Amino acid sequence: MVYGPGASGRIGRRATRPWGPVADAHEPTPNLRFALPQGPEVQPHPQPPQKARVYQALLTRRYLTTKVMPLLAIIAVMLCTAMVLIVWSIMGGFLVMLLSAGRTLMGDVAITWPTSGFAYYEDLVARLERDPMVAGAAPAIETGGTLVLPDNRIQNLRIVGIDGPSYAIVTGYDECLWWKPIDKPLPKDQRSADLVELHEGGVIAGRIVSRDENAVRIRVGSSGRGTVREIPMKEIAAIRVGRWGDPRLENHAKWARLHKDGLRLREVDPQTGLERPALVLGIEVTGFNERTLEGYYVPQAFGVRTEAGTIQWRSDFIPESKLLLTVYPQSSVTGRPMDVVTRSLPVANEFKSGVFEIDANTAFIDLGELQRMLRMDAAPRARQARGADRYAVEIDPQTGRERLRATESDEEEMEPARVTTVLVRAKDGITPEQLAARCKEIYAQFEADHAGEVPSAPPLQGTGRPPPGTMIIQTWKQQQGTMVAAVEKEILIVLFILLFISVVASFLILAIFWAMVSEKTRDIGVLRALGASRAGVAWLWLRYGLVIGLVGSILGGVVACAIVWNINPIHDWMGQALGLYLWDPKVYYFTEIPHDVEPRKAAIVLAGGLIFSVLGALIPAVRAARMDPVRALRFE
Amino acid sequence: MSATAVTTRPILAARSVRKTYRLGRVDVPVLRGATLEIQPGEFVAVLGASGSGKSTLLHLLGGLDRPDRPDRNGKGESPEPGENTVVFEDRPLSGLSARDLDRYRSQEVGFVFQFYHLLPELTVLENVLIGAMIRHGRLGYMARAQGAQREAIALLEAFGLGHRLRHRPAELSGGERQRVAIARALVNKPKVLLADEPTGNLDRKTGDAILDALAAHRKQTGRTMVLVTHDGEVAARADRVVHLRDGRVVDGAG
């Protein structure tokens, strides 16, 4: 027989498997004791059968329960997983809130012909509302205008004429109206306060420390650490003790009236008893509503210069004031500006959509009133016949002089009312895209029936920019394209940053595992000497990483859920105990921190924690597998 | 083949094995053609000064290390057929795949080390059982778990450790630890037990007790044993003593 490598290859490896598992019976089990002086005589006692497991599982379990290192690794995974999930949930929740707030006043699809508007919109609305995909349709006019505020400032605004009830069906207008009766304080609003109203305007909120006939001493602010002010009785108009700061919790009859007026955009003139059109302003338009730490609004005092040259302090309640609105009508034919129109209009209510840009720059007005102001209402108007030569001359048979030829169209005719936009809301289960496609079909039919009198329909196919000269039919996402894109990009950026954090976590695991493998070098040598394969040793460490990743991820998920679900109480506690308001409703526009953990996100993050743990364990595992067993055994 | 004619085939043989370690940039030859044949049932002691390469020889015999590859045996020449190889029951270990070599270590030989090398996280019983776990793999072990455990307990009891099954190695004395290590080496019933200075870390009395236990075990089972030591007294307990000097077996023919 010839020996040596290559001579006969791997002898007997596949053919006979000389060292495969064989019947282990070439020797009887020793049942004699080898005499030893040390061992005390102990009766062999029966052992409970141990759970059968492979050595990797046994070692993993023992390493986990006897070492500090894996505990640190688990905590590291837990913290990283929890951090990623918390940031993603809150950040993502915030962006979704922003997006849905931006959508609140938009409906799903808008059919728009800007500037001059289009006629026969009632017919279009009726056609739309007959469609089974449509939950409602509302006409609206969007234009620009100026408002003279109570302190005589002039504010440029987006003026939107709406028919309140139908607009409330199509959008979230009703929920946006701010001044309405509420039964519970806002989630952030957890403290009642004593209020001292002054004659000269203004309210001081705090805790009344003491009061007598002459003065009231009040600790200003609600945190209990404010300074104590003494206010003479004669300056005080009223004292209200233990009141919630949000005025909407009281005087429900008044707020109910304002709510109703806001919905209809009309109010009853207290002097004449007649109904008149009214404005609904964005809550931030005037700047005279102060947003409190608790997230509600209180009227803010402001100074007005009087004719005498002095400053008079006033604290008008905006929905009880009258403001001057100026709009700029345009010729329906040429689009040229005509004489400006100014009206003094009462304010019926204010609204808060949740997007500052909208709430600071928008005023709603009754649609009919705006149509009249912009001369877009149905009215007899002189207009040119289509295609007629407006400068054609003829000879006056009586005088013999030239004169402009009279046409029949010079006679007054009824021009139909116009709007710039029809907003459409989809029924549940219908996507805005499906609805937009349906709206195009409906509009095409509508245009065919009013040929030449309404703007032409856009092509039915294609979702991009409509060709010029056709009706603009867009979903809310397309209208808000820039904002949607920005929000989606921000989510991507957040995810990208989180990916980096995960890589950091992976390196953390790598460092910990590297140290653990170093520490266990000799044990690896022992395992190899006992016949463990390289793959077996690698699997030992990978499995270890897997278990650490699993335990750490699950703990991290639990921690993240516990924190996110209770983020608002935690935040309130931080504010009270440390004076730290990170999410200040005075600054941020939402009163509550988003506190939902999406199961999908949790699953992704947990899986990520697991994957990155295994990745971190991979290199140390390979290192352990590649160790020379002889060197490993000599390792001290 | 070998010039030494013997009546029985050796169970394990090193044939002119060479092993060179690299220390920094210098190649240090440790074994320069050591030849050793071990007959079945024999108790051979390899006696050598520290650094004579006796542990290396044991590692080569146990398949824990491989001899130099041909291109490293000095001048780049290929060895004679049958040279520079370890042969177990007529099969050269150099012809085995990594997987079969793992099996060889697991099933045919058992190692005992000077410093016991028990796994500190495991109990005494688990330290012994881990050999069986490695041998049989997941499913195989699950099927044999009870039998393996019975045998491990019997073995530990035979070595006087029946009352220590649930203890950790750190709670045992040196002699007890070494007896656990021996039980671990024997749990898969290997044909050859390879002991590297098993008494080197123990006092004389404890060391003698270990050797007594090994002798008793051998008397009962007839297991082949190879023991390396620098201690002549320890070596004297073997059937046959070979000397390892300058990387060669000097008087190992007898």
Tab-separated table of N, CA, C and O in Angstrom, chain A residues 6 20 49 53 65 95 100 170 175 186 223 264 272 286 319 325 332 337 394 463 478 495 563 574 587 604:
chain	number	residue	atom	x	y	z
A	6	GLY	N	-2.131	12.432	-2.112
A	6	GLY	CA	-2.172	12.369	-3.557
A	6	GLY	C	-1.988	10.961	-4.087
A	6	GLY	O	-2.348	10.689	-5.225
A	20	GLY	N	-17.178	7.688	10.314
A	20	GLY	CA	-18.550	8.144	10.464
A	20	GLY	C	-19.108	7.625	11.780
A	20	GLY	O	-18.469	6.848	12.480
A	49	PRO	N	-32.882	13.154	33.258
A	49	PRO	CA	-32.373	13.230	31.883
A	49	PRO	C	-32.300	14.677	31.421
A	49	PRO	O	-33.297	15.406	31.472
A	53	ARG	N	-29.242	18.600	23.607
A	53	ARG	CA	-28.957	19.757	22.763
A	53	ARG	C	-27.567	19.617	22.219
A	53	ARG	O	-26.722	18.931	22.759
A	65	THR	N	-25.626	33.149	30.234
A	65	THR	CA	-26.056	33.263	31.632
A	65	THR	C	-24.892	33.482	32.592
A	65	THR	O	-25.123	33.785	33.748
A	95	LEU	N	-44.216	63.450	10.196
A	95	LEU	CA	-44.315	63.764	8.769
A	95	LEU	C	-45.683	63.372	8.230
A	95	LEU	O	-46.274	64.092	7.431
A	100	SER	N	-51.074	64.828	6.355
A	100	SER	CA	-52.529	64.724	6.443
A	100	SER	C	-53.127	66.078	6.797
A	100	SER	O	-54.231	66.399	6.363
A	170	VAL	N	-66.702	67.674	1.668
A	170	VAL	CA	-65.576	67.268	0.816
A	170	VAL	C	-64.261	67.325	1.582
A	170	VAL	O	-63.347	66.547	1.320
A	175	GLU	N	-63.942	69.997	11.182
A	175	GLU	CA	-63.015	69.720	12.287
A	175	GLU	C	-61.999	70.837	12.450
A	175	GLU	O	-61.450	71.032	13.527
A	186	LEU	N	-57.673	69.784	25.823
A	186	LEU	CA	-56.757	69.182	24.851
A	186	LEU	C	-55.819	68.228	25.590
A	186	LEU	O	-55.583	68.380	26.788
A	223	SER	N	-46.453	76.598	36.246
A	223	SER	CA	-45.483	75.590	36.685
A	223	SER	C	-45.258	75.634	38.189
A	223	SER	O	-44.613	74.756	38.738
A	264	ARG	N	-71.497	77.915	8.113
A	264	ARG	CA	-72.302	78.498	7.026
A	264	ARG	C	-71.655	79.733	6.451
A	264	ARG	O	-72.114	80.268	5.453
A	272	THR	N	-79.454	94.659	13.091
A	272	THR	CA	-80.595	94.587	12.178
A	272	THR	C	-81.333	93.271	12.269
A	272	THR	O	-82.469	93.158	11.826
A	286	THR	N	-54.208	86.847	12.054
A	286	THR	CA	-54.121	88.156	12.703
A	286	THR	C	-52.911	88.275	13.600
A	286	THR	O	-52.398	89.364	13.832
A	319	PRO	N	-63.261	86.640	16.312
A	319	PRO	CA	-64.569	86.298	15.725
A	319	PRO	C	-65.688	87.260	16.098
A	319	PRO	O	-66.807	87.069	15.644
A	325	LEU	N	-62.202	93.667	3.816
A	325	LEU	CA	-61.614	92.753	2.844
A	325	LEU	C	-61.634	93.412	1.467
A	325	LEU	O	-62.646	93.953	1.046
A	332	SER	N	-63.758	88.743	-17.179
A	332	SER	CA	-63.860	87.325	-17.487
A	332	SER	C	-63.328	87.043	-18.877
A	332	SER	O	-63.013	85.920	-19.209
A	337	PRO	N	-57.416	93.396	-14.704
A	337	PRO	CA	-57.983	93.811	-13.424
A	337	PRO	C	-59.023	94.898	-13.635
A	337	PRO	O	-58.886	95.752	-14.511
A	394	GLU	N	-70.154	100.583	-39.823
A	394	GLU	CA	-71.178	100.684	-40.874
A	394	GLU	C	-71.578	102.163	-40.984
A	394	GLU	O	-71.242	102.974	-40.112
A	463	THR	N	-50.926	61.082	-16.276
A	463	THR	CA	-51.128	61.669	-14.965
A	463	THR	C	-50.243	62.885	-14.744
A	463	THR	O	-50.296	63.524	-13.717
A	478	GLN	N	-50.700	65.692	-6.173
A	478	GLN	CA	-50.108	66.448	-7.272
A	478	GLN	C	-50.140	67.935	-6.979
A	478	GLN	O	-49.194	68.655	-7.266
A	495	LEU	N	-34.483	57.616	7.320
A	495	LEU	CA	-34.153	56.199	7.197
A	495	LEU	C	-32.676	56.002	6.915
A	495	LEU	O	-32.049	55.075	7.413
A	563	ILE	N	-41.885	53.467	25.339
A	563	ILE	CA	-41.555	54.895	25.315
A	563	ILE	C	-42.475	55.647	24.349
A	563	ILE	O	-43.023	56.691	24.682
A	574	MET	N	-41.059	65.395	31.872
A	574	MET	CA	-39.796	66.099	31.668
A	574	MET	C	-39.988	67.602	31.807
A	574	MET	O	-39.159	68.308	32.387
A	587	VAL	N	-44.145	76.434	19.768
A	587	VAL	CA	-43.241	76.476	18.618
A	587	VAL	C	-43.739	75.533	17.541
A	587	VAL	O	-43.926	75.911	16.393
A	604	ILE	N	-39.692	45.649	10.685
A	604	ILE	CA	-38.484	45.954	9.914
A	604	ILE	C	-37.322	46.236	10.852
A	604	ILE	O	-36.207	45.734	10.667
